[in-house]
PDB file of C-alpha atoms in Angstrom:
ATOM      1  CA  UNK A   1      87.353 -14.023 -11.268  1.00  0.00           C
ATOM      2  CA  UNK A   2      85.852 -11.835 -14.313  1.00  0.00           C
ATOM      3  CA  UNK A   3      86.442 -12.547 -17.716  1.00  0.00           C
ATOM      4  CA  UNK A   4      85.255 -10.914 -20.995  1.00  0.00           C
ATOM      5  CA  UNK A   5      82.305 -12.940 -22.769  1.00  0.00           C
ATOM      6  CA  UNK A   6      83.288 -11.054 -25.878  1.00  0.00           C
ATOM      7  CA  UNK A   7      82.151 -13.164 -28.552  1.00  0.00           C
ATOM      8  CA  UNK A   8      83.439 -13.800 -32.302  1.00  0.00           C
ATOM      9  CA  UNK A   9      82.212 -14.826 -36.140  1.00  0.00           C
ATOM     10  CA  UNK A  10      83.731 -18.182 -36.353  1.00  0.00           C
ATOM     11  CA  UNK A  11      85.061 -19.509 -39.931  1.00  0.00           C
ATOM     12  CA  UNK A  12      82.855 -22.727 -41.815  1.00  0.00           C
ATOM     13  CA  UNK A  13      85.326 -24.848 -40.789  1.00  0.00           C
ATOM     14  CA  UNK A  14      84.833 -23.683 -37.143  1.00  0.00           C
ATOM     15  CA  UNK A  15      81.317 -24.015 -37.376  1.00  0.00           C
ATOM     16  CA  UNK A  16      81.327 -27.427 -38.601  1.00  0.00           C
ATOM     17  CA  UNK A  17      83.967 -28.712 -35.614  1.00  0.00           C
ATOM     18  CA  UNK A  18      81.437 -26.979 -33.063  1.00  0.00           C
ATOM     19  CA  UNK A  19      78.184 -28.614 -34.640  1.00  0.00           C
ATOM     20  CA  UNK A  20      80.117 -32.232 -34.530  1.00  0.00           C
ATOM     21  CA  UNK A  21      80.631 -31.697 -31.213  1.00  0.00           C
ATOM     22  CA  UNK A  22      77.809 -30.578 -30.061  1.00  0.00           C
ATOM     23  CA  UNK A  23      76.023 -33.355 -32.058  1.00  0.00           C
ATOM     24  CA  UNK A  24      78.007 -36.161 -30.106  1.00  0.00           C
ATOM     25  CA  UNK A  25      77.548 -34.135 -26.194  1.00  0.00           C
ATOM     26  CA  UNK A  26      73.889 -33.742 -27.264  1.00  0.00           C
ATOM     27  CA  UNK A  27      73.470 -37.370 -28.191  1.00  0.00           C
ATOM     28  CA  UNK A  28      75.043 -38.204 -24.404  1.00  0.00           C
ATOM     29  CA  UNK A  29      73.709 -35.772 -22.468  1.00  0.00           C
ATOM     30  CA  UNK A  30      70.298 -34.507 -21.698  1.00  0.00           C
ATOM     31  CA  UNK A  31      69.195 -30.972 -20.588  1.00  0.00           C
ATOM     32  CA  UNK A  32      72.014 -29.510 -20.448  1.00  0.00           C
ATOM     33  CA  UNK A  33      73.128 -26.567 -22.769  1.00  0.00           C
ATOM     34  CA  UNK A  34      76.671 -25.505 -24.274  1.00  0.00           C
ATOM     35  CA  UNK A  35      77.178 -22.198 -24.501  1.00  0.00           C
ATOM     36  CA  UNK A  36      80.633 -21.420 -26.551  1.00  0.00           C
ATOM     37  CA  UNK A  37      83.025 -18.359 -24.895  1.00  0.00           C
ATOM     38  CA  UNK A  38      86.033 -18.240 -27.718  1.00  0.00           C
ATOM     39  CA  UNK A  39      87.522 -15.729 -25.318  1.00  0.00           C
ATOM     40  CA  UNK A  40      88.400 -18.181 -22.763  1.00  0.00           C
ATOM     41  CA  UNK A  41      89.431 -21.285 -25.266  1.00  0.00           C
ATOM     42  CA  UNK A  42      92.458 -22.293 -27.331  1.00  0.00           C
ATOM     43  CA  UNK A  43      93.356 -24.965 -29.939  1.00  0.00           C
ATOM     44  CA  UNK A  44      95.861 -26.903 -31.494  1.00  0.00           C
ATOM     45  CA  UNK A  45      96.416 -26.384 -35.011  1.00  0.00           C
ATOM     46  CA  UNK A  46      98.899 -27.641 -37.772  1.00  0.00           C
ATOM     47  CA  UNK A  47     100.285 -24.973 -40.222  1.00  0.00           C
ATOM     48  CA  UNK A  48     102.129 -25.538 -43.559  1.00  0.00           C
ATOM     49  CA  UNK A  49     104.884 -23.243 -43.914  1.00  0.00           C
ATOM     50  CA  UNK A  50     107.461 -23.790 -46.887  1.00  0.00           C
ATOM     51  CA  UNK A  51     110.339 -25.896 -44.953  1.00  0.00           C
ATOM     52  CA  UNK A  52     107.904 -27.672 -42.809  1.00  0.00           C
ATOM     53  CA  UNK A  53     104.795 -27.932 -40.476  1.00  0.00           C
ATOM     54  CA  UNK A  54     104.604 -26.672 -36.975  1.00  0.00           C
ATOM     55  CA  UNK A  55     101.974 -27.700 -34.158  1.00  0.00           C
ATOM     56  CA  UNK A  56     100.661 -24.478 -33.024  1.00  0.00           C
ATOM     57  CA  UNK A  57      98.767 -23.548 -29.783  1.00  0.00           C
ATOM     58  CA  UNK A  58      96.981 -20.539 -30.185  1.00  0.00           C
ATOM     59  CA  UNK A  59      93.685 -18.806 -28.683  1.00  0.00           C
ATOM     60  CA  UNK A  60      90.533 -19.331 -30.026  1.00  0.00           C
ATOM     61  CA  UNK A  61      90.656 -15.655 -31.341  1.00  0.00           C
ATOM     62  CA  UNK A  62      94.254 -16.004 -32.860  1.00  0.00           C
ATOM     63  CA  UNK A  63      92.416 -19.498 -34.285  1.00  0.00           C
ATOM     64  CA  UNK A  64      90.581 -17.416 -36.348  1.00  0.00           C
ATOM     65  CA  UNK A  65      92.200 -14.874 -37.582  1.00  0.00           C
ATOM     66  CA  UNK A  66      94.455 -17.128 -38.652  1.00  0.00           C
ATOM     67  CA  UNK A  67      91.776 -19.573 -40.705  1.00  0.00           C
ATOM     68  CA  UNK A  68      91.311 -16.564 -42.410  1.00  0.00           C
ATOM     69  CA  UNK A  69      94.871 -16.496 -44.138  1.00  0.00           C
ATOM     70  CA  UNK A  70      94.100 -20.208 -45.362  1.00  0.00           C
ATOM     71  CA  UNK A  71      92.840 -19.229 -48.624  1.00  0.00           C
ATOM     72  CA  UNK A  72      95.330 -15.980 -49.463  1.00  0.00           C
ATOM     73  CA  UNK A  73      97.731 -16.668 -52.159  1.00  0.00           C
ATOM     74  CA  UNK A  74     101.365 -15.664 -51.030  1.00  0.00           C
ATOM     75  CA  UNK A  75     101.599 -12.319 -51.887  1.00  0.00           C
ATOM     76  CA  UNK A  76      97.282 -11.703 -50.313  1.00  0.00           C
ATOM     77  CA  UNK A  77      97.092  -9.336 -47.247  1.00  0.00           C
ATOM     78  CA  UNK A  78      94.500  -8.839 -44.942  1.00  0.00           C
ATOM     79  CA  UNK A  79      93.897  -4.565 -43.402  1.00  0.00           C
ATOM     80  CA  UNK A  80      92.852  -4.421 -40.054  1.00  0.00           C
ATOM     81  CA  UNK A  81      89.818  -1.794 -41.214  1.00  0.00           C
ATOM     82  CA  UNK A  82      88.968  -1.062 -44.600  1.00  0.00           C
ATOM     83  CA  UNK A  83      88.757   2.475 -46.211  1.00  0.00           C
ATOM     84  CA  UNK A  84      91.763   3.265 -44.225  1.00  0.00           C
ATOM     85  CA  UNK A  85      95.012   5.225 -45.375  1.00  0.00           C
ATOM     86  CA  UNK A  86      98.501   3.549 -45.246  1.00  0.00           C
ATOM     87  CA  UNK A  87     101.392   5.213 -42.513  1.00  0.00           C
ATOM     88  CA  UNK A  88     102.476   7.235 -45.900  1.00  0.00           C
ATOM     89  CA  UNK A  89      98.745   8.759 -46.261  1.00  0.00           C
ATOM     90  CA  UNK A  90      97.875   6.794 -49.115  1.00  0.00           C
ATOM     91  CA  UNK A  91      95.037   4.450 -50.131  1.00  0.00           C
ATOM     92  CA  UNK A  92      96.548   0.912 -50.874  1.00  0.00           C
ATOM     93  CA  UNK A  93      96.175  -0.638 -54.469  1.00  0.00           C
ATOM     94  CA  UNK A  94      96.279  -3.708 -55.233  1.00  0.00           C
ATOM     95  CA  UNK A  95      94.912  -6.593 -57.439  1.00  0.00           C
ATOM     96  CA  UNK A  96      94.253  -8.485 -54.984  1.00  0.00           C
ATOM     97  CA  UNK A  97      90.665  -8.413 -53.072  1.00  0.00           C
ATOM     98  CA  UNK A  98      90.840  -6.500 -49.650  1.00  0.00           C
ATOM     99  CA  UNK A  99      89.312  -8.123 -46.582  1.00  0.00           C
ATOM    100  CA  UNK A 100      89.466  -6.262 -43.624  1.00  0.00           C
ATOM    101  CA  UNK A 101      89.848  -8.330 -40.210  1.00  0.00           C
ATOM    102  CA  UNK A 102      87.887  -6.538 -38.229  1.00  0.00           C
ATOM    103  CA  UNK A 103      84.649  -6.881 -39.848  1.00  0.00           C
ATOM    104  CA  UNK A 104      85.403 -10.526 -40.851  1.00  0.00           C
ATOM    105  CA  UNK A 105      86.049 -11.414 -37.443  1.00  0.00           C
ATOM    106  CA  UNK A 106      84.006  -9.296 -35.241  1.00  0.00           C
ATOM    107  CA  UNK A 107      86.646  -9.515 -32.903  1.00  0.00           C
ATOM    108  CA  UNK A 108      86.426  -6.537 -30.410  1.00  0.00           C
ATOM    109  CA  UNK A 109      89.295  -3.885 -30.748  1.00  0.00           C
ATOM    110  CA  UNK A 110      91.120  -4.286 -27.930  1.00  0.00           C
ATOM    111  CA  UNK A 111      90.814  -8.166 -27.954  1.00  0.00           C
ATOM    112  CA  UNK A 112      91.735  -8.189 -31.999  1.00  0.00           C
ATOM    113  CA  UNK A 113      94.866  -5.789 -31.368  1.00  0.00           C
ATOM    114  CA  UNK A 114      96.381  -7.964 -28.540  1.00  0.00           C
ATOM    115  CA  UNK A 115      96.164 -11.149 -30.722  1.00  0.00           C
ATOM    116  CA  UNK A 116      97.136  -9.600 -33.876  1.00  0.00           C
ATOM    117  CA  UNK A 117     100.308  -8.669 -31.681  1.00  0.00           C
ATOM    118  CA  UNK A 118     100.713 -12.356 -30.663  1.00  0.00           C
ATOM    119  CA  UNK A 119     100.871 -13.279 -34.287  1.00  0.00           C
ATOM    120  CA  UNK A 120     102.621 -10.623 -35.844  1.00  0.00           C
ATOM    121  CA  UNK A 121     105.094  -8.985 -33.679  1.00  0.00           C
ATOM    122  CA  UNK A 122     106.065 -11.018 -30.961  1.00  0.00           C
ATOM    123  CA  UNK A 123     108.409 -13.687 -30.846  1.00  0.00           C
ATOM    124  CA  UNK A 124     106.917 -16.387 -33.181  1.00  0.00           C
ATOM    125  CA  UNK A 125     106.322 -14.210 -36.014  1.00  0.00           C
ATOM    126  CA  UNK A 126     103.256 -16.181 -38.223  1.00  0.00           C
ATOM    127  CA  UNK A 127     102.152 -13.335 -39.735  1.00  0.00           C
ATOM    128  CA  UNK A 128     104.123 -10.782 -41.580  1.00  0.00           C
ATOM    129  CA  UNK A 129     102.657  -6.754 -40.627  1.00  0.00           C
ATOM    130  CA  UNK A 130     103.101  -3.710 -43.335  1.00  0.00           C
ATOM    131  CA  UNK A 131     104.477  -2.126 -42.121  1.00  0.00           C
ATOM    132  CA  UNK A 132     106.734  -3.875 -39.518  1.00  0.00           C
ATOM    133  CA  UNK A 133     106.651  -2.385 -35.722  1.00  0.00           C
ATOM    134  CA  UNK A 134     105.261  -3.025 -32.500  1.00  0.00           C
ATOM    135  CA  UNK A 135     101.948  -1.883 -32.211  1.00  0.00           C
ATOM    136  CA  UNK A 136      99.000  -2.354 -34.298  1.00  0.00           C
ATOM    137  CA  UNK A 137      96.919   0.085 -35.667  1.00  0.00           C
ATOM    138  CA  UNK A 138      93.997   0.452 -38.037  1.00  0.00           C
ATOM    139  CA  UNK A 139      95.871   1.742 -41.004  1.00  0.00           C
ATOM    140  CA  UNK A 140      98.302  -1.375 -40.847  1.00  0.00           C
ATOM    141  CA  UNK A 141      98.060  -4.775 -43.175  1.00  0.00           C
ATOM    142  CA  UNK A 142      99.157  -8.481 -42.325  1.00  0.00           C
ATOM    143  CA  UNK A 143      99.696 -11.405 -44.466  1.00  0.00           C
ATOM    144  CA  UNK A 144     101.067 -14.704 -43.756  1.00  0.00           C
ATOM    145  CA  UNK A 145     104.594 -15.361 -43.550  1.00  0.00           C
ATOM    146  CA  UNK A 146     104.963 -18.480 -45.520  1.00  0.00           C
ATOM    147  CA  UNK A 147     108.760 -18.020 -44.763  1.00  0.00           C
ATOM    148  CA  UNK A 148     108.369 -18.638 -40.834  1.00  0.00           C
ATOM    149  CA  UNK A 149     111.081 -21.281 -39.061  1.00  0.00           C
ATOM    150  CA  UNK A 150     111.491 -22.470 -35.896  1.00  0.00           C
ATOM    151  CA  UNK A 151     113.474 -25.478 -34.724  1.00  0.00           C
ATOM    152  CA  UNK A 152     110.411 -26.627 -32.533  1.00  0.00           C
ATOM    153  CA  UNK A 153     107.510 -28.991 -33.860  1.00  0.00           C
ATOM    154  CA  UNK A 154     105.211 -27.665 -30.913  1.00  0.00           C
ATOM    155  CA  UNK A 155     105.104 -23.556 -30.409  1.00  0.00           C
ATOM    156  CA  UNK A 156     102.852 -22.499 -27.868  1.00  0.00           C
ATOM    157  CA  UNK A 157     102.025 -18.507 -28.850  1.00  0.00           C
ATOM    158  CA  UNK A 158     101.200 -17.021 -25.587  1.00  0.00           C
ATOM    159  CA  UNK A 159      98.984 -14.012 -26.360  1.00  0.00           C
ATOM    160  CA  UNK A 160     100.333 -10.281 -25.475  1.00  0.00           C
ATOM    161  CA  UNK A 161      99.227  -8.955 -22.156  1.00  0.00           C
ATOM    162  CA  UNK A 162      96.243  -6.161 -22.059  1.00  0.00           C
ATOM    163  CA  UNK A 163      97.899  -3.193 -21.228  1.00  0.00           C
ATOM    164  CA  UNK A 164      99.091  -1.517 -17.695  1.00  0.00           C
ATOM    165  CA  UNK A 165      97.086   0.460 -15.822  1.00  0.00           C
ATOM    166  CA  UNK A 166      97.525   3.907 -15.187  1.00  0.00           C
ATOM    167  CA  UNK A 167      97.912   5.112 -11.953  1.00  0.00           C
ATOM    168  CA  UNK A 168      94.309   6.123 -11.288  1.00  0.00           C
ATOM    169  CA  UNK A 169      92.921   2.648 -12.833  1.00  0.00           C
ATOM    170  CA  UNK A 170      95.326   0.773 -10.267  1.00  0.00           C
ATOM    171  CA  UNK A 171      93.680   3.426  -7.597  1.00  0.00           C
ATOM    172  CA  UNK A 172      90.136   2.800  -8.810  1.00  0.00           C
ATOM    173  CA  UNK A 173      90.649  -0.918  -8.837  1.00  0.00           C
ATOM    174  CA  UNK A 174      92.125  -1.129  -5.149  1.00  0.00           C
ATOM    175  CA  UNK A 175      89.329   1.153  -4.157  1.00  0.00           C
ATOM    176  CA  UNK A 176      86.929  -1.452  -5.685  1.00  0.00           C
ATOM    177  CA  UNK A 177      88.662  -4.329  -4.442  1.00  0.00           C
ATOM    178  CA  UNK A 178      88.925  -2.930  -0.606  1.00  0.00           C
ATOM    179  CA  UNK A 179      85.007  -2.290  -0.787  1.00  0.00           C
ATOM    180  CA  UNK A 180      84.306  -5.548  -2.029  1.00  0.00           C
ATOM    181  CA  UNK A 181      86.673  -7.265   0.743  1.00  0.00           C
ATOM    182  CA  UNK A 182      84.660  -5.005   3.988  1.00  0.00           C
ATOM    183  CA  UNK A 183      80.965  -6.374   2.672  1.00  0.00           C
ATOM    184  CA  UNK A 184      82.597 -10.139   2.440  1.00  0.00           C
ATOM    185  CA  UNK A 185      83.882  -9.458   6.348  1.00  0.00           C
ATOM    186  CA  UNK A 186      80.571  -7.871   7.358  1.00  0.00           C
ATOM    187  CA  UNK A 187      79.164 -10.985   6.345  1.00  0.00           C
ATOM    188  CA  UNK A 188      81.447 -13.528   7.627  1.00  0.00           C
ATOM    189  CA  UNK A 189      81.345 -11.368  11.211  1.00  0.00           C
ATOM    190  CA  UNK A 190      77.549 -11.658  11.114  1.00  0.00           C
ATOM    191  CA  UNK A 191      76.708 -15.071  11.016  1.00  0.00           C
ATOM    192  CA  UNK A 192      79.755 -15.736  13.966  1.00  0.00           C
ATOM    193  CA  UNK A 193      77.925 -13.362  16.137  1.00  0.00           C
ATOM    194  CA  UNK A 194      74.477 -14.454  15.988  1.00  0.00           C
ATOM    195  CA  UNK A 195      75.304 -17.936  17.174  1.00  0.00           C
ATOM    196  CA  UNK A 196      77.541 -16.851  19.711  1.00  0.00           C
ATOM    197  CA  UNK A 197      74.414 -14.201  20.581  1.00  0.00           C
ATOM    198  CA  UNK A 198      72.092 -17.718  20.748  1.00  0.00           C
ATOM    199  CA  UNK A 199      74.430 -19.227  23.080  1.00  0.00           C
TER     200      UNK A 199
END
Protein backbone atom coordinates (compact mmCIF):
# COMPACT_ATOMS: atom_id res chain seq x y z
CA UNK A 1 0.00 0.00 0.00
CA UNK A 2 1.27 3.64 -1.21
CA UNK A 3 0.78 6.60 0.63
CA UNK A 4 1.80 10.27 0.05
CA UNK A 5 4.96 11.37 2.23
CA UNK A 6 3.79 14.90 1.58
CA UNK A 7 5.17 16.77 4.32
CA UNK A 8 3.97 20.06 6.28
CA UNK A 9 5.32 23.39 8.37
CA UNK A 10 4.18 22.45 11.75
CA UNK A 11 3.02 25.36 14.31
CA UNK A 12 5.57 26.15 17.72
CA UNK A 13 3.34 24.42 19.63
CA UNK A 14 3.68 21.37 17.29
CA UNK A 15 7.22 21.59 17.31
CA UNK A 16 7.58 21.63 20.92
CA UNK A 17 5.08 18.31 21.42
CA UNK A 18 7.40 16.54 18.70
CA UNK A 19 10.82 17.60 20.41
CA UNK A 20 9.29 16.25 23.97
CA UNK A 21 8.70 13.28 22.44
CA UNK A 22 11.38 12.64 20.71
CA UNK A 23 13.47 13.68 23.79
CA UNK A 24 11.79 10.86 25.99
CA UNK A 25 12.00 7.84 22.76
CA UNK A 26 15.60 9.09 22.36
CA UNK A 27 16.42 8.79 26.03
CA UNK A 28 14.93 4.89 25.73
CA UNK A 29 15.98 3.90 22.67
CA UNK A 30 19.23 3.69 20.88
CA UNK A 31 19.94 3.83 17.08
CA UNK A 32 16.97 4.09 15.96
CA UNK A 33 15.56 7.21 14.07
CA UNK A 34 11.93 8.87 13.93
CA UNK A 35 11.07 10.14 10.96
CA UNK A 36 7.56 12.23 11.26
CA UNK A 37 4.84 11.59 8.09
CA UNK A 38 1.85 14.20 9.22
CA UNK A 39 0.09 12.71 6.23
CA UNK A 40 -0.53 9.47 7.78
CA UNK A 41 -1.21 10.79 11.63
CA UNK A 42 -4.10 12.32 13.56
CA UNK A 43 -4.69 13.88 17.02
CA UNK A 44 -6.96 14.64 19.61
CA UNK A 45 -7.55 18.11 20.33
CA UNK A 46 -9.87 20.24 22.68
CA UNK A 47 -11.52 23.38 21.12
CA UNK A 48 -13.28 26.29 22.94
CA UNK A 49 -16.26 27.29 21.19
CA UNK A 50 -18.75 29.84 22.94
CA UNK A 51 -21.39 27.24 24.59
CA UNK A 52 -18.79 24.71 25.30
CA UNK A 53 -15.68 22.51 24.45
CA UNK A 54 -15.65 19.62 22.10
CA UNK A 55 -12.94 16.71 21.87
CA UNK A 56 -11.99 16.73 18.33
CA UNK A 57 -10.22 14.03 16.20
CA UNK A 58 -8.77 15.45 13.32
CA UNK A 59 -5.69 14.69 10.86
CA UNK A 60 -2.49 15.89 11.47
CA UNK A 61 -3.00 18.33 8.46
CA UNK A 62 -6.54 19.54 9.66
CA UNK A 63 -4.32 19.80 13.21
CA UNK A 64 -2.71 22.49 11.75
CA UNK A 65 -4.59 24.43 9.93
CA UNK A 66 -6.58 24.64 12.63
CA UNK A 67 -3.65 25.86 15.32
CA UNK A 68 -3.50 28.47 13.01
CA UNK A 69 -7.04 30.01 13.88
CA UNK A 70 -5.86 29.98 17.69
CA UNK A 71 -4.70 33.42 17.71
CA UNK A 72 -7.52 35.20 15.19
CA UNK A 73 -9.82 37.45 16.97
CA UNK A 74 -13.55 36.60 16.04
CA UNK A 75 -14.14 38.49 13.20
CA UNK A 76 -9.92 37.34 11.66
CA UNK A 77 -10.01 35.22 8.41
CA UNK A 78 -7.49 33.28 6.92
CA UNK A 79 -7.37 33.24 2.34
CA UNK A 80 -6.36 30.16 0.99
CA UNK A 81 -3.62 32.21 -1.41
CA UNK A 82 -2.84 35.67 -1.07
CA UNK A 83 -3.01 38.35 -3.89
CA UNK A 84 -6.09 36.64 -4.97
CA UNK A 85 -9.53 38.27 -6.09
CA UNK A 86 -12.81 37.49 -4.20
CA UNK A 87 -15.88 35.37 -6.36
CA UNK A 88 -17.16 39.19 -7.03
CA UNK A 89 -13.62 40.15 -8.73
CA UNK A 90 -12.52 42.23 -6.04
CA UNK A 91 -9.44 42.51 -3.80
CA UNK A 92 -10.56 42.01 -0.08
CA UNK A 93 -10.00 44.91 2.52
CA UNK A 94 -9.77 44.63 5.66
CA UNK A 95 -8.08 45.81 8.95
CA UNK A 96 -7.24 42.89 9.85
CA UNK A 97 -3.69 41.22 8.78
CA UNK A 98 -4.09 38.61 5.88
CA UNK A 99 -2.41 35.23 6.24
CA UNK A 100 -2.78 33.04 3.54
CA UNK A 101 -2.95 29.12 4.40
CA UNK A 102 -1.20 27.90 1.87
CA UNK A 103 2.06 29.41 2.38
CA UNK A 104 1.71 29.15 6.21
CA UNK A 105 1.15 25.62 6.00
CA UNK A 106 2.94 24.29 3.07
CA UNK A 107 0.32 21.93 2.79
CA UNK A 108 0.21 20.56 -0.85
CA UNK A 109 -2.93 21.65 -2.93
CA UNK A 110 -4.71 18.80 -3.29
CA UNK A 111 -3.99 17.57 0.33
CA UNK A 112 -4.88 21.35 1.78
CA UNK A 113 -8.26 21.45 -0.36
CA UNK A 114 -9.54 18.02 0.91
CA UNK A 115 -8.97 19.05 4.60
CA UNK A 116 -10.09 22.50 4.28
CA UNK A 117 -13.35 20.63 3.01
CA UNK A 118 -13.36 18.46 6.18
CA UNK A 119 -13.40 21.57 8.26
CA UNK A 120 -15.42 23.86 6.45
CA UNK A 121 -18.07 22.27 4.46
CA UNK A 122 -18.83 19.01 5.58
CA UNK A 123 -20.87 17.96 8.30
CA UNK A 124 -19.08 19.33 11.44
CA UNK A 125 -18.71 22.73 10.26
CA UNK A 126 -15.44 24.27 12.52
CA UNK A 127 -14.64 26.66 10.23
CA UNK A 128 -16.87 29.18 8.64
CA UNK A 129 -15.85 29.64 4.39
CA UNK A 130 -16.61 33.18 2.47
CA UNK A 131 -18.15 32.50 0.73
CA UNK A 132 -20.22 29.40 1.75
CA UNK A 133 -20.32 26.31 -0.90
CA UNK A 134 -18.89 23.10 -1.50
CA UNK A 135 -15.72 23.30 -3.01
CA UNK A 136 -12.73 25.21 -2.19
CA UNK A 137 -10.91 27.36 -4.25
CA UNK A 138 -8.04 29.81 -4.12
CA UNK A 139 -10.02 32.98 -4.17
CA UNK A 140 -12.10 31.74 -1.04
CA UNK A 141 -11.48 32.83 2.89
CA UNK A 142 -12.18 30.79 6.21
CA UNK A 143 -12.38 31.84 9.71
CA UNK A 144 -13.39 30.05 12.72
CA UNK A 145 -16.83 29.53 13.64
CA UNK A 146 -16.85 30.36 17.25
CA UNK A 147 -20.68 29.68 16.96
CA UNK A 148 -20.24 25.78 16.21
CA UNK A 149 -22.66 23.16 18.40
CA UNK A 150 -22.95 19.77 18.52
CA UNK A 151 -24.61 17.62 21.17
CA UNK A 152 -21.45 15.26 21.21
CA UNK A 153 -18.30 15.84 23.56
CA UNK A 154 -16.17 13.55 21.11
CA UNK A 155 -16.52 14.42 17.07
CA UNK A 156 -14.40 12.44 15.01
CA UNK A 157 -14.01 14.69 11.50
CA UNK A 158 -13.37 12.12 8.95
CA UNK A 159 -11.49 13.90 6.15
CA UNK A 160 -13.24 14.24 2.50
CA UNK A 161 -12.30 11.58 0.05
CA UNK A 162 -9.63 12.49 -2.92
CA UNK A 163 -11.61 12.62 -5.81
CA UNK A 164 -12.99 9.79 -8.41
CA UNK A 165 -11.22 8.73 -11.09
CA UNK A 166 -12.04 9.24 -14.49
CA UNK A 167 -12.57 6.57 -16.64
CA UNK A 168 -9.10 6.38 -18.19
CA UNK A 169 -7.33 6.75 -14.56
CA UNK A 170 -9.53 3.64 -13.39
CA UNK A 171 -8.20 2.03 -16.93
CA UNK A 172 -4.60 3.09 -16.31
CA UNK A 173 -4.71 1.88 -12.76
CA UNK A 174 -6.17 -1.72 -13.62
CA UNK A 175 -3.65 -1.82 -16.38
CA UNK A 176 -0.97 -1.16 -13.68
CA UNK A 177 -2.39 -3.32 -11.21
CA UNK A 178 -2.82 -6.50 -13.75
CA UNK A 179 1.01 -6.00 -14.70
CA UNK A 180 2.06 -5.87 -11.31
CA UNK A 181 -0.12 -9.12 -10.36
CA UNK A 182 1.62 -11.39 -13.75
CA UNK A 183 5.45 -10.48 -12.42
CA UNK A 184 4.24 -11.54 -8.64
CA UNK A 185 2.87 -15.04 -10.42
CA UNK A 186 5.98 -15.38 -12.59
CA UNK A 187 7.72 -15.40 -9.48
CA UNK A 188 5.72 -17.51 -7.28
CA UNK A 189 5.57 -20.18 -10.49
CA UNK A 190 9.38 -20.07 -10.58
CA UNK A 191 10.58 -21.07 -7.43
CA UNK A 192 7.61 -24.16 -7.46
CA UNK A 193 9.16 -25.38 -10.59
CA UNK A 194 12.71 -25.49 -9.87
CA UNK A 195 12.26 -27.78 -6.91
CA UNK A 196 9.90 -29.89 -8.52
CA UNK A 197 12.72 -29.75 -11.62
CA UNK A 198 15.41 -30.98 -8.62
CA UNK A 199 13.24 -33.75 -7.72
Amino acid sequence: MSHSSASCIFPEVLIRACKSFEHFYFSRHSGRRLAWQPSLGNADVRVQFKTRKHDLNVSTFALVILLLFENLTDDGFLTYEVGVLNSLGCSIQTDTPIQELKTATSIPDNELQRHLQSLACARFKILKKHPSGRDVHPSDSFSFNSDFTCPMQKIKISTVSAKVETNMERKETRERIEEERHHQIEVSFTPSFVTRHEL
